[in-house]
Amino acid sequence: MQFTLRHHTAGDYDALPDMNDINAGVLSREDQLCLNELGRSLLNTRSNSRFGISLLHSHFPVSDTEVFVQTSDATKRTVSLSPQRLEPTLQKSMAAMNVRFEETQTSNAISLIGLEYFLKQSAPGIDSINSADANVLGSIHAVLDRHGKTARFGVRVIHMSVELADDEVYSESCDIDRRVLICEVVNKRDPLLARSIETFWVWPDLCASADDPDIIAHCPAKCKITCLDGNFGHPRGHKDLHKTIDGDETSSASSS
Ligand SMILES: [Zn+2]
């Protein structure tokens, strides 16, 4: 099986559910069933350390001349995603990280849309999505297609540019004025996460032996990224968000 990959357009992002839409991140029973099967498929094809599954969503519009690129700050332990101008130099150095399947697939090739990119020089150990991935991607597409979920879930290369401990997770918040998504590393017990939506799941090897069919719910370390409830909306740091959770809404709102 071959594959084709094109970068996203403004229209591809417009078509995604907005995270501010209250239902965008609520997983239905059908979503859960589909995720369980996707996890099984990744484990069966031994591609669970290469790929995870992402929740397709958007936070703000992008233009046709931009692509979403990830950068990281090792000192602050943050990972950021923002639209960057699609210049030839960028085009040469970027590799697709988060992709979705085209609604219409050709018979002998998997057709992908790149939604988020990493810079190759920042991830020397990570292969770009290539023809060796085509069969695995075909298996994932078959599950999504059977559940009617190709517009709901995407595939993401597992690339943690800031390493996470087992009890940590990336917590993504949106700075809408600067059009940047910022992932901070937080402890999984952080009360902040009560207001967040899971957006990226992986299935570690130890899930393979689990008899429980609900491997998404009962496999540890399954979620790697959560996205803060869109109702927070405005640019705020972690401390400000804690102020809001502790009930001091007015002061944090006026400082943002
Ligand atoms: Zn998000």
XYZ file of N, CA and C and ligand atoms in Angstrom:
769
model
N 0.850 -1.205 0.000
C 0.000 0.000 0.000
C 0.884 1.253 0.000
N 0.501 2.236 -0.813
C 1.208 3.513 -0.878
C 0.489 4.533 0.008
N 1.081 5.693 0.153
C 0.361 6.749 0.858
C 0.668 8.095 0.214
N -0.275 9.024 0.325
C -0.034 10.400 -0.089
C -0.288 11.285 1.123
N 0.438 12.379 1.185
C 0.325 13.279 2.331
C 0.404 14.708 1.822
N -0.596 15.499 2.143
C -0.545 16.925 1.794
C -0.696 17.736 3.073
N -0.192 18.978 3.072
C -0.373 19.792 4.279
C -1.760 20.425 4.286
N -2.189 20.826 5.470
C -3.555 21.330 5.634
C -3.756 22.671 4.930
N -5.018 22.949 4.620
C -5.433 24.259 4.113
C -6.242 24.943 5.218
N -6.624 26.193 4.974
C -7.517 26.888 5.910
C -8.824 26.108 6.047
N -9.323 25.586 4.927
C -10.591 24.850 4.920
C -10.546 23.586 5.765
N -9.378 22.909 5.781
C -9.267 21.696 6.600
C -9.443 22.033 8.075
N -8.880 23.172 8.503
C -9.052 23.558 9.918
C -10.466 24.052 10.197
N -11.051 24.772 9.216
C -12.440 25.243 9.397
C -13.392 24.067 9.591
N -13.052 22.943 8.969
C -13.948 21.779 9.016
C -13.875 21.032 10.348
N -12.847 21.315 11.157
C -12.701 20.590 12.429
C -13.610 21.186 13.489
N -14.090 20.358 14.430
C -14.890 20.919 15.527
C -14.055 21.858 16.385
N -14.641 22.967 16.779
C -13.936 23.946 17.613
C -13.943 23.465 19.064
N -12.786 23.580 19.740
C -12.718 23.120 21.127
C -13.657 23.918 22.035
N -14.026 25.129 21.614
C -14.958 25.923 22.416
C -16.383 25.392 22.347
N -16.625 24.556 21.358
C -17.931 23.920 21.266
C -18.008 22.868 22.371
N -18.973 22.984 23.211
C -19.032 22.194 24.441
C -19.005 20.689 24.171
N -19.508 20.267 23.013
C -19.550 18.826 22.735
C -18.304 18.295 22.047
N -17.395 19.207 21.688
C -16.253 18.782 20.878
C -15.430 17.689 21.544
N -15.267 17.774 22.873
C -14.375 16.839 23.540
C -15.069 15.747 24.336
N -16.388 15.711 24.298
C -17.105 14.701 25.077
C -17.111 13.393 24.291
N -16.524 12.355 24.892
C -16.433 11.073 24.189
C -17.711 10.265 24.391
N -18.335 9.915 23.292
C -19.545 9.097 23.359
C -19.155 7.631 23.557
N -20.138 6.792 23.822
C -19.915 5.348 23.921
C -19.287 4.819 22.621
N -19.772 5.325 21.489
C -19.243 4.892 20.179
C -17.785 5.318 20.027
N -17.475 6.542 20.511
C -16.070 7.000 20.474
C -15.180 6.050 21.265
N -15.646 5.677 22.465
C -14.860 4.798 23.337
C -14.625 3.442 22.686
N -15.690 2.907 22.080
C -15.554 1.608 21.412
C -14.539 1.688 20.283
N -14.617 2.781 19.545
C -13.687 2.978 18.431
C -12.247 3.105 18.954
N -12.052 3.876 20.029
C -10.711 4.038 20.610
C -10.153 2.698 21.089
N -10.995 1.899 21.706
C -10.534 0.581 22.157
C -10.034 -0.258 20.988
N -10.774 -0.211 19.891
C -10.373 -1.002 18.721
C -9.105 -0.439 18.089
N -8.991 0.880 18.104
C -7.773 1.506 17.563
C -6.557 1.098 18.390
N -6.735 1.078 19.716
C -5.646 0.654 20.600
C -5.231 -0.777 20.322
N -6.230 -1.652 20.177
C -5.945 -3.057 19.856
C -5.192 -3.169 18.527
N -5.638 -2.369 17.547
C -5.000 -2.417 16.232
C -3.531 -1.981 16.322
N -3.279 -0.917 17.062
C -1.891 -0.436 17.211
C -1.029 -1.472 17.929
N -1.605 -2.114 18.950
C -0.857 -3.147 19.685
C -0.613 -4.367 18.787
N -1.636 -4.772 18.038
C -1.507 -5.956 17.172
C -0.460 -5.759 16.078
N -0.358 -4.532 15.573
C 0.616 -4.265 14.504
C 1.953 -3.787 15.081
N 2.088 -3.842 16.394
C 3.304 -3.418 17.100
C 3.739 -2.007 16.685
N 2.758 -1.147 16.487
C 3.073 0.232 16.106
C 2.667 1.182 17.232
N 2.450 0.605 18.429
C 1.995 1.410 19.570
C 3.076 2.319 20.136
N 4.351 2.090 19.787
C 5.364 3.052 20.239
C 5.649 4.098 19.155
N 5.064 3.892 17.984
C 5.249 4.833 16.864
C 4.071 5.820 16.772
N 2.846 5.311 16.951
C 1.654 6.142 16.764
C 0.708 6.091 17.961
N 0.016 7.200 18.184
C -1.122 7.246 19.079
C -2.289 7.853 18.309
N -3.410 8.026 18.994
C -4.622 8.542 18.346
C -4.955 9.918 18.927
N -5.300 10.852 18.051
C -5.598 12.219 18.500
C -7.065 12.551 18.267
N -7.562 13.453 19.102
C -8.922 13.976 18.918
C -8.826 15.165 17.961
N -9.530 15.092 16.849
C -9.447 16.173 15.862
C -10.237 17.381 16.365
N -9.571 18.519 16.471
C -10.247 19.739 16.916
C -9.420 20.952 16.530
N -10.036 22.116 16.584
C -9.291 23.341 16.296
C -9.574 24.367 17.390
N -8.684 25.356 17.476
C -8.848 26.428 18.467
C -9.030 27.787 17.798
N -8.426 27.949 16.634
C -8.533 29.228 15.914
C -8.242 28.971 14.439
N -8.669 29.889 13.561
C -8.462 29.658 12.130
C -6.997 29.833 11.716
N -6.612 29.180 10.641
C -5.299 29.401 10.020
C -5.537 29.767 8.562
N -4.543 30.362 7.928
C -4.712 30.733 6.518
C -4.075 29.665 5.624
N -4.340 29.781 4.329
C -3.807 28.801 3.368
C -2.293 28.881 3.232
N -1.695 29.982 3.699
C -0.241 30.132 3.549
C 0.500 29.761 4.831
N -0.218 29.154 5.769
C 0.402 28.796 7.052
C 0.306 27.294 7.314
N 1.239 26.807 8.133
C 1.117 25.444 8.668
C 1.404 25.489 10.171
N 0.790 24.564 10.886
C 1.001 24.448 12.330
C 2.320 23.737 12.607
N 3.214 24.406 13.341
C 4.529 23.827 13.630
C 4.761 23.806 15.140
N 5.357 22.703 15.604
C 5.644 22.541 17.033
C 7.075 22.964 17.352
N 7.231 23.709 18.429
C 8.559 24.035 18.952
C 8.540 23.731 20.454
N 9.732 23.620 21.052
C 9.735 23.296 22.480
C 10.794 24.106 23.217
N 10.611 24.223 24.517
C 11.559 24.916 25.387
C 11.906 23.949 26.521
N 13.118 23.373 26.438
C 13.510 22.329 27.392
C 13.587 22.881 28.815
N 14.038 24.126 28.975
C 14.195 24.701 30.312
C 12.839 24.878 30.991
N 11.908 25.466 30.257
C 10.565 25.687 30.843
C 9.711 24.429 30.775
N 10.182 23.409 30.061
C 9.416 22.172 29.822
C 8.058 22.497 29.176
N 8.096 23.332 28.162
C 6.855 23.635 27.436
C 7.007 23.257 25.965
N 5.889 22.931 25.358
C 5.832 22.635 23.925
C 4.768 23.560 23.344
N 5.103 24.251 22.260
C 4.145 25.197 21.669
C 3.837 24.807 20.233
N 2.635 25.124 19.835
C 2.205 24.901 18.451
C 1.625 26.197 17.935
N 2.140 26.667 16.802
C 1.578 27.898 16.257
C 1.667 27.867 14.732
N 0.792 28.636 14.060
C 0.858 28.687 12.602
C 2.094 29.465 12.158
N 2.842 28.896 11.215
C 4.018 29.586 10.675
C 3.877 29.684 9.165
N 4.478 30.736 8.599
C 4.395 30.942 7.153
C 5.069 29.800 6.409
N 4.396 29.291 5.428
C 4.899 28.128 4.699
C 5.944 28.551 3.661
N 7.170 28.820 4.156
C 8.283 29.204 3.278
C 8.978 27.932 2.785
N 9.714 28.033 1.654
C 10.420 26.845 1.146
C 11.378 26.232 2.169
N 12.065 27.068 2.978
C 12.998 26.502 3.967
C 12.243 25.696 5.026
N 11.092 26.193 5.428
C 10.278 25.458 6.402
C 9.779 24.152 5.787
N 9.348 24.251 4.549
C 8.803 23.078 3.859
C 9.809 21.923 3.840
N 11.114 22.299 3.689
C 12.157 21.270 3.637
C 12.412 20.644 5.003
N 12.212 21.431 6.064
C 12.629 20.938 7.386
C 11.481 20.384 8.221
N 10.252 20.445 7.707
C 9.121 20.015 8.538
C 8.678 18.587 8.193
N 8.138 17.925 9.205
C 7.610 16.569 9.009
C 6.274 16.473 9.721
N 5.326 15.776 9.094
C 3.976 15.684 9.660
C 3.986 14.874 10.951
N 3.310 15.400 11.961
C 3.256 14.742 13.265
C 1.823 14.278 13.547
N 0.872 15.157 13.319
C -0.536 14.829 13.561
C -1.253 14.884 12.210
N -1.857 13.769 11.825
C -2.497 13.709 10.505
C -3.918 13.183 10.637
N -4.739 13.494 9.650
C -6.057 12.871 9.564
C -6.193 12.243 8.175
N -7.172 11.361 8.030
C -7.412 10.730 6.734
C -8.348 11.613 5.916
N -8.077 11.701 4.605
C -9.009 12.367 3.697
C -10.330 11.610 3.749
N -11.435 12.342 3.593
C -12.748 11.686 3.609
C -12.851 10.661 2.471
N -12.291 11.012 1.324
C -12.332 10.092 0.190
C -10.953 9.474 0.004
N -10.898 8.157 0.086
C -9.626 7.450 -0.083
C -9.578 6.817 -1.473
N -8.394 6.819 -2.064
C -8.237 6.103 -3.325
C -8.016 4.621 -3.016
N -8.221 3.775 -4.023
C -8.250 2.335 -3.746
C -6.887 1.763 -3.351
N -5.799 2.283 -3.911
C -4.511 1.641 -3.639
C -3.549 2.522 -2.839
N -4.082 3.589 -2.232
C -3.211 4.465 -1.440
C -3.991 5.057 -0.277
N -3.279 5.288 0.814
C -3.854 5.980 1.966
C -3.587 7.472 1.763
N -4.627 8.293 1.854
C -4.461 9.734 1.639
C -4.585 10.480 2.959
N -3.522 11.213 3.303
C -3.454 11.890 4.595
C -3.384 13.399 4.448
N -3.891 14.094 5.465
C -3.744 15.548 5.562
C -2.901 15.828 6.802
N -1.763 16.497 6.622
C -0.925 16.878 7.761
C -1.553 18.071 8.471
N -1.830 17.925 9.772
C -2.458 19.019 10.535
C -1.457 19.724 11.445
N -0.459 18.984 11.939
C 0.573 19.569 12.805
C 1.907 18.970 12.390
N 2.955 19.803 12.456
C 4.276 19.382 11.991
C 5.329 19.589 13.076
N 6.382 18.774 13.060
C 7.551 19.045 13.884
C 8.717 19.360 12.960
N 9.767 19.937 13.518
C 10.955 20.244 12.727
C 11.900 19.048 12.827
N 12.341 18.556 11.658
C 13.148 17.325 11.643
C 14.403 17.458 12.504
N 15.025 18.639 12.471
C 16.280 18.800 13.231
C 16.052 18.726 14.747
N 14.795 18.935 15.168
C 14.509 18.880 16.605
C 14.201 17.452 17.063
N 14.097 16.529 16.120
C 13.710 15.161 16.475
C 14.515 14.165 15.644
N 15.848 14.099 15.857
C 16.694 13.255 15.007
C 16.329 11.770 15.039
N 15.723 11.302 16.134
C 15.398 9.875 16.238
C 14.044 9.503 15.666
N 13.289 10.489 15.193
C 11.912 10.224 14.746
C 11.848 10.240 13.213
N 11.383 9.140 12.629
C 11.225 9.082 11.170
C 9.985 9.859 10.752
N 10.088 10.547 9.618
C 8.888 11.148 9.025
C 7.952 10.010 8.626
N 6.655 10.301 8.567
C 5.703 9.286 8.100
C 6.112 8.893 6.675
N 6.261 7.590 6.439
C 6.781 7.136 5.148
C 6.047 5.873 4.705
N 6.447 5.374 3.544
C 5.710 4.239 2.956
C 5.739 2.996 3.852
N 6.737 2.900 4.732
C 6.789 1.754 5.657
C 5.620 1.798 6.653
N 5.012 2.954 6.821
C 3.880 3.098 7.750
C 2.537 2.800 7.078
N 2.544 2.645 5.762
C 1.281 2.623 5.015
C 0.335 1.504 5.475
N 0.873 0.296 5.710
C -0.014 -0.812 6.110
C -0.654 -0.561 7.466
N 0.156 -0.049 8.415
C -0.372 0.262 9.750
C -1.455 1.345 9.631
N -1.167 2.369 8.842
C -2.156 3.440 8.648
C -3.423 2.895 7.988
N -3.241 1.943 7.097
C -4.391 1.297 6.459
C -5.267 0.575 7.485
N -4.621 -0.098 8.455
C -5.380 -0.798 9.511
C -6.147 0.199 10.370
N -5.492 1.313 10.692
C -6.163 2.333 11.511
C -7.346 2.917 10.745
N -7.120 3.187 9.465
C -8.213 3.753 8.663
C -9.398 2.799 8.590
N -9.112 1.501 8.488
C -10.202 0.516 8.402
C -11.086 0.575 9.647
N -10.455 0.718 10.829
C -11.231 0.809 12.078
C -12.052 2.099 12.087
N -11.406 3.209 11.758
C -12.112 4.508 11.759
C -13.290 4.493 10.788
N -13.052 3.920 9.635
C -14.076 3.895 8.593
C -15.271 3.048 9.039
N -14.974 1.910 9.666
C -16.037 1.014 10.125
C -16.919 1.704 11.173
N -16.293 2.552 12.000
C -17.048 3.255 13.046
C -17.572 4.622 12.571
N -17.265 5.008 11.340
C -17.673 6.329 10.852
C -16.994 7.460 11.613
N -15.708 7.271 11.965
C -15.010 8.234 12.836
C -13.787 8.875 12.170
N -13.739 8.908 10.841
C -12.549 9.499 10.202
C -12.470 11.014 10.443
N -13.614 11.649 10.745
C -13.595 13.078 11.036
C -13.454 13.341 12.537
N -13.430 12.286 13.337
C -13.383 12.420 14.794
C -11.962 12.238 15.347
N -11.243 11.241 14.801
C -9.911 10.921 15.316
C -8.855 10.971 14.213
N -7.661 11.385 14.597
C -6.520 11.374 13.700
C -5.427 10.486 14.270
N -4.303 10.441 13.590
C -3.151 9.640 14.018
C -2.003 10.606 14.300
N -1.306 10.361 15.416
C -0.222 11.269 15.766
C 1.047 10.466 16.026
N 2.138 10.891 15.421
C 3.440 10.280 15.706
C 3.767 10.574 17.167
N 4.214 9.536 17.906
C 4.570 9.763 19.311
C 5.934 10.434 19.353
N 5.908 11.719 19.579
C 7.138 12.503 19.651
C 6.972 13.450 20.834
N 7.558 13.062 21.966
C 7.465 13.885 23.168
C 8.723 14.725 23.247
N 8.675 15.930 22.714
C 9.910 16.723 22.685
C 10.311 17.172 24.084
N 9.374 17.169 25.019
C 9.715 17.302 26.435
C 9.251 16.004 27.077
N 10.192 15.207 27.575
C 9.848 13.879 28.098
C 8.905 13.977 29.291
N 7.984 13.028 29.385
C 7.023 12.987 30.492
C 7.354 11.823 31.414
N 7.261 12.064 32.723
C 7.314 10.950 33.677
C 5.961 10.249 33.632
N 5.886 9.039 34.232
C 4.638 8.262 34.171
C 3.453 9.010 34.772
N 3.735 9.858 35.771
C 2.623 10.547 36.434
C 2.426 11.965 35.890
N 2.965 12.215 34.687
C 2.821 13.556 34.107
C 2.057 13.511 32.784
N 1.537 14.657 32.408
C 0.771 14.782 31.167
C 0.991 16.201 30.638
N 0.911 16.369 29.331
C 0.925 17.725 28.771
C -0.462 18.335 28.956
N -0.509 19.542 29.474
C -1.776 20.256 29.568
C -1.732 21.438 28.599
N -2.587 21.385 27.595
C -2.562 22.396 26.531
C -3.546 23.523 26.833
N -3.076 24.760 26.701
C -4.004 25.883 26.780
C -3.778 26.772 25.562
N -4.753 27.598 25.299
C -4.749 28.365 24.054
C -4.581 29.848 24.338
N -3.586 30.465 23.701
C -3.446 31.923 23.729
C -4.011 32.419 22.403
N -5.270 32.809 22.446
C -5.987 33.069 21.192
C -5.489 34.349 20.507
N -5.029 35.340 21.291
C -4.554 36.587 20.689
C -3.258 36.364 19.908
N -2.361 35.561 20.481
C -1.090 35.272 19.796
C -1.212 34.061 18.877
N -2.350 33.416 18.848
C -2.591 32.197 18.073
C -1.497 31.162 18.343
N -1.385 30.799 19.606
C -0.422 29.760 19.968
C -1.057 28.820 20.988
N -0.763 27.519 20.834
C -1.196 26.513 21.804
C 0.027 26.152 22.633
N -0.105 26.237 23.945
C 1.042 25.984 24.818
C 0.751 24.764 25.684
N 1.642 23.777 25.595
C 1.533 22.594 26.443
C 2.519 22.719 27.595
N 1.986 22.684 28.826
C 2.828 22.638 30.016
C 2.792 21.217 30.551
N 3.865 20.833 31.251
C 3.872 19.509 31.878
C 3.279 19.657 33.277
N 2.236 18.880 33.550
C 1.613 18.930 34.882
C 1.484 17.514 35.428
N 1.368 17.426 36.747
C 1.127 16.134 37.382
C -0.306 15.701 37.093
N -0.495 14.395 36.920
C -1.836 13.898 36.586
C -2.859 14.162 37.682
N -2.367 14.455 38.891
C -3.317 14.748 39.980
C -3.606 16.247 40.084
N -3.010 17.030 39.197
C -3.221 18.483 39.230
C -4.718 18.792 39.081
N -5.304 19.576 40.018
C -6.752 19.867 39.926
C -7.142 20.573 38.629
N -6.167 21.202 38.003
C -6.388 21.858 36.707
C -7.009 20.891 35.689
N -6.635 19.630 35.796
C -7.051 18.661 34.780
C -8.533 18.308 34.867
N -9.161 18.680 35.987
C -10.604 18.440 36.092
C -11.351 19.215 35.013
N -10.745 20.285 34.527
C -11.401 21.116 33.510
C -10.848 20.856 32.115
N -10.243 19.700 31.908
C -9.598 19.476 30.620
C -10.200 18.277 29.891
N -9.869 18.196 28.621
C -10.414 17.177 27.735
C -9.237 16.394 27.154
N -9.303 15.078 27.192
C -8.199 14.269 26.664
C -8.162 14.389 25.140
N -6.963 14.610 24.598
C -6.866 14.805 23.149
C -5.813 13.929 22.468
N -5.052 13.148 23.254
C -4.061 12.258 22.620
C -3.848 11.034 23.493
N -4.013 9.858 22.889
C -3.930 8.604 23.645
C -2.872 7.692 23.040
N -2.139 7.040 23.925
C -1.188 6.016 23.487
C -1.462 4.741 24.277
N -0.995 3.633 23.758
C -1.211 2.325 24.400
C 0.146 1.678 24.630
N 0.690 1.786 25.857
C 1.986 1.166 26.129
C 1.913 -0.355 26.005
N 3.090 -0.988 25.858
C 3.152 -2.448 25.669
C 2.355 -3.216 26.718
N 2.385 -2.715 27.964
C 1.738 -3.487 29.024
C 0.229 -3.605 28.810
N -0.348 -2.739 27.950
C -1.786 -2.858 27.639
C -2.064 -4.128 26.841
N -1.051 -4.637 26.146
C -1.263 -5.771 25.238
C -1.754 -6.997 25.992
N -1.319 -7.147 27.249
C -1.688 -8.343 28.000
C -3.007 -8.154 28.759
N -3.561 -6.927 28.718
C -4.787 -6.673 29.478
C -5.964 -7.430 28.868
N -6.665 -8.213 29.710
C -7.845 -8.932 29.234
C -9.030 -7.985 29.074
N -8.980 -6.936 29.869
C -10.080 -5.983 29.878
C -10.288 -5.398 28.484
N -11.484 -5.557 27.917
C -11.700 -4.988 26.584
C -11.635 -3.460 26.589
N -11.861 -2.864 27.768
C -11.869 -1.406 27.838
C -10.453 -0.904 28.131
N -9.539 -1.166 27.181
C -8.131 -0.863 27.466
C -7.839 0.633 27.503
N -8.711 1.428 26.952
C -8.456 2.869 27.041
C -8.731 3.365 28.452
N -9.741 2.772 29.084
C -10.103 3.255 30.418
C -9.183 2.691 31.486
N -8.634 1.500 31.260
C -7.928 0.828 32.345
C -6.444 0.616 32.116
N -5.919 1.210 31.088
C -4.494 1.066 30.854
C -3.782 2.317 31.349
N -2.794 2.176 32.213
C -2.139 3.363 32.738
C -1.369 4.117 31.647
N -1.135 5.383 31.898
C -0.323 6.234 31.008
C -0.928 6.377 29.621
N -2.243 6.143 29.510
C -2.869 6.158 28.196
C -2.969 7.553 27.582
N -3.191 8.554 28.425
C -3.406 9.895 27.881
C -2.146 10.722 28.032
N -1.701 11.351 26.942
C -0.472 12.133 26.977
C -0.724 13.642 26.850
N -1.834 14.006 26.270
C -2.133 15.441 26.136
C -3.590 15.662 26.542
N -3.828 16.686 27.328
C -5.197 17.116 27.562
C -5.290 18.572 27.141
N -6.469 18.975 26.781
C -6.660 20.323 26.303
C -7.597 21.000 27.284
N -7.219 22.174 27.764
C -8.066 22.837 28.749
C -9.379 23.243 28.116
N -10.427 23.028 28.849
C -11.775 23.412 28.472
C -11.745 24.761 27.745
N -12.309 24.787 26.553
C -12.261 25.985 25.725
C -12.847 27.214 26.393
N -13.668 27.002 27.419
C -14.292 28.152 28.066
C -13.283 29.027 28.796
N -12.086 28.480 29.052
C -11.044 29.324 29.634
C -10.612 30.387 28.622
N -10.622 29.980 27.371
C -10.444 30.900 26.244
C -9.200 31.739 26.227
N -9.052 32.630 27.171
C -8.033 33.666 27.070
C -6.655 33.215 27.493
N -5.633 33.951 27.055
C -4.278 33.588 27.437
C -4.081 33.701 28.945
N -3.719 32.620 29.559
C -3.449 32.632 30.983
C -2.335 31.653 31.254
N -1.552 31.941 32.279
C -0.538 30.974 32.695
C -1.167 29.981 33.645
N -0.390 28.974 33.988
C -0.841 27.918 34.883
C -1.309 28.492 36.230
N -0.545 29.460 36.769
C -0.893 30.042 38.075
C -2.246 30.736 38.014
N -2.478 31.454 36.899
C -3.761 32.150 36.754
C -4.917 31.152 36.691
N -4.664 30.035 36.009
C -5.715 29.028 35.916
C -6.030 28.469 37.291
N -4.989 28.295 38.112
C -5.234 27.802 39.468
C -6.053 28.805 40.260
N -5.767 30.090 40.051
C -6.557 31.126 40.737
C -8.031 30.966 40.382
N -8.295 30.725 39.078
C -9.672 30.581 38.622
C -10.331 29.380 39.291
N -9.580 28.265 39.335
C -10.135 27.051 39.938
C -10.401 27.262 41.427
N -9.511 28.046 42.072
C -9.696 28.299 43.498
C -10.799 29.331 43.755
N -11.420 29.838 42.714
C -12.586 30.696 42.893
C -12.309 32.176 42.727
N -11.079 32.528 42.310
C -10.731 33.931 42.178
C -10.827 34.360 40.713
N -11.996 34.145 40.140
C -12.213 34.371 38.709
C -11.922 35.815 38.307
N -12.371 36.782 39.103
C -12.295 38.187 38.721
C -10.863 38.664 38.519
N -9.982 38.334 39.492
C -8.632 38.862 39.384
C -7.874 38.255 38.218
N -8.083 36.953 37.951
C -7.341 36.355 36.843
C -7.903 36.840 35.511
N -9.221 37.070 35.455
C -9.809 37.536 34.202
C -9.314 38.933 33.886
N -9.178 39.781 34.911
C -8.782 41.159 34.627
C -7.292 41.242 34.285
N -6.502 40.232 34.695
C -5.080 40.305 34.400
C -4.755 39.695 33.035
N -5.763 39.064 32.380
C -5.454 38.396 31.113
C -5.723 39.316 29.933
Zn -6.314 21.534 21.752
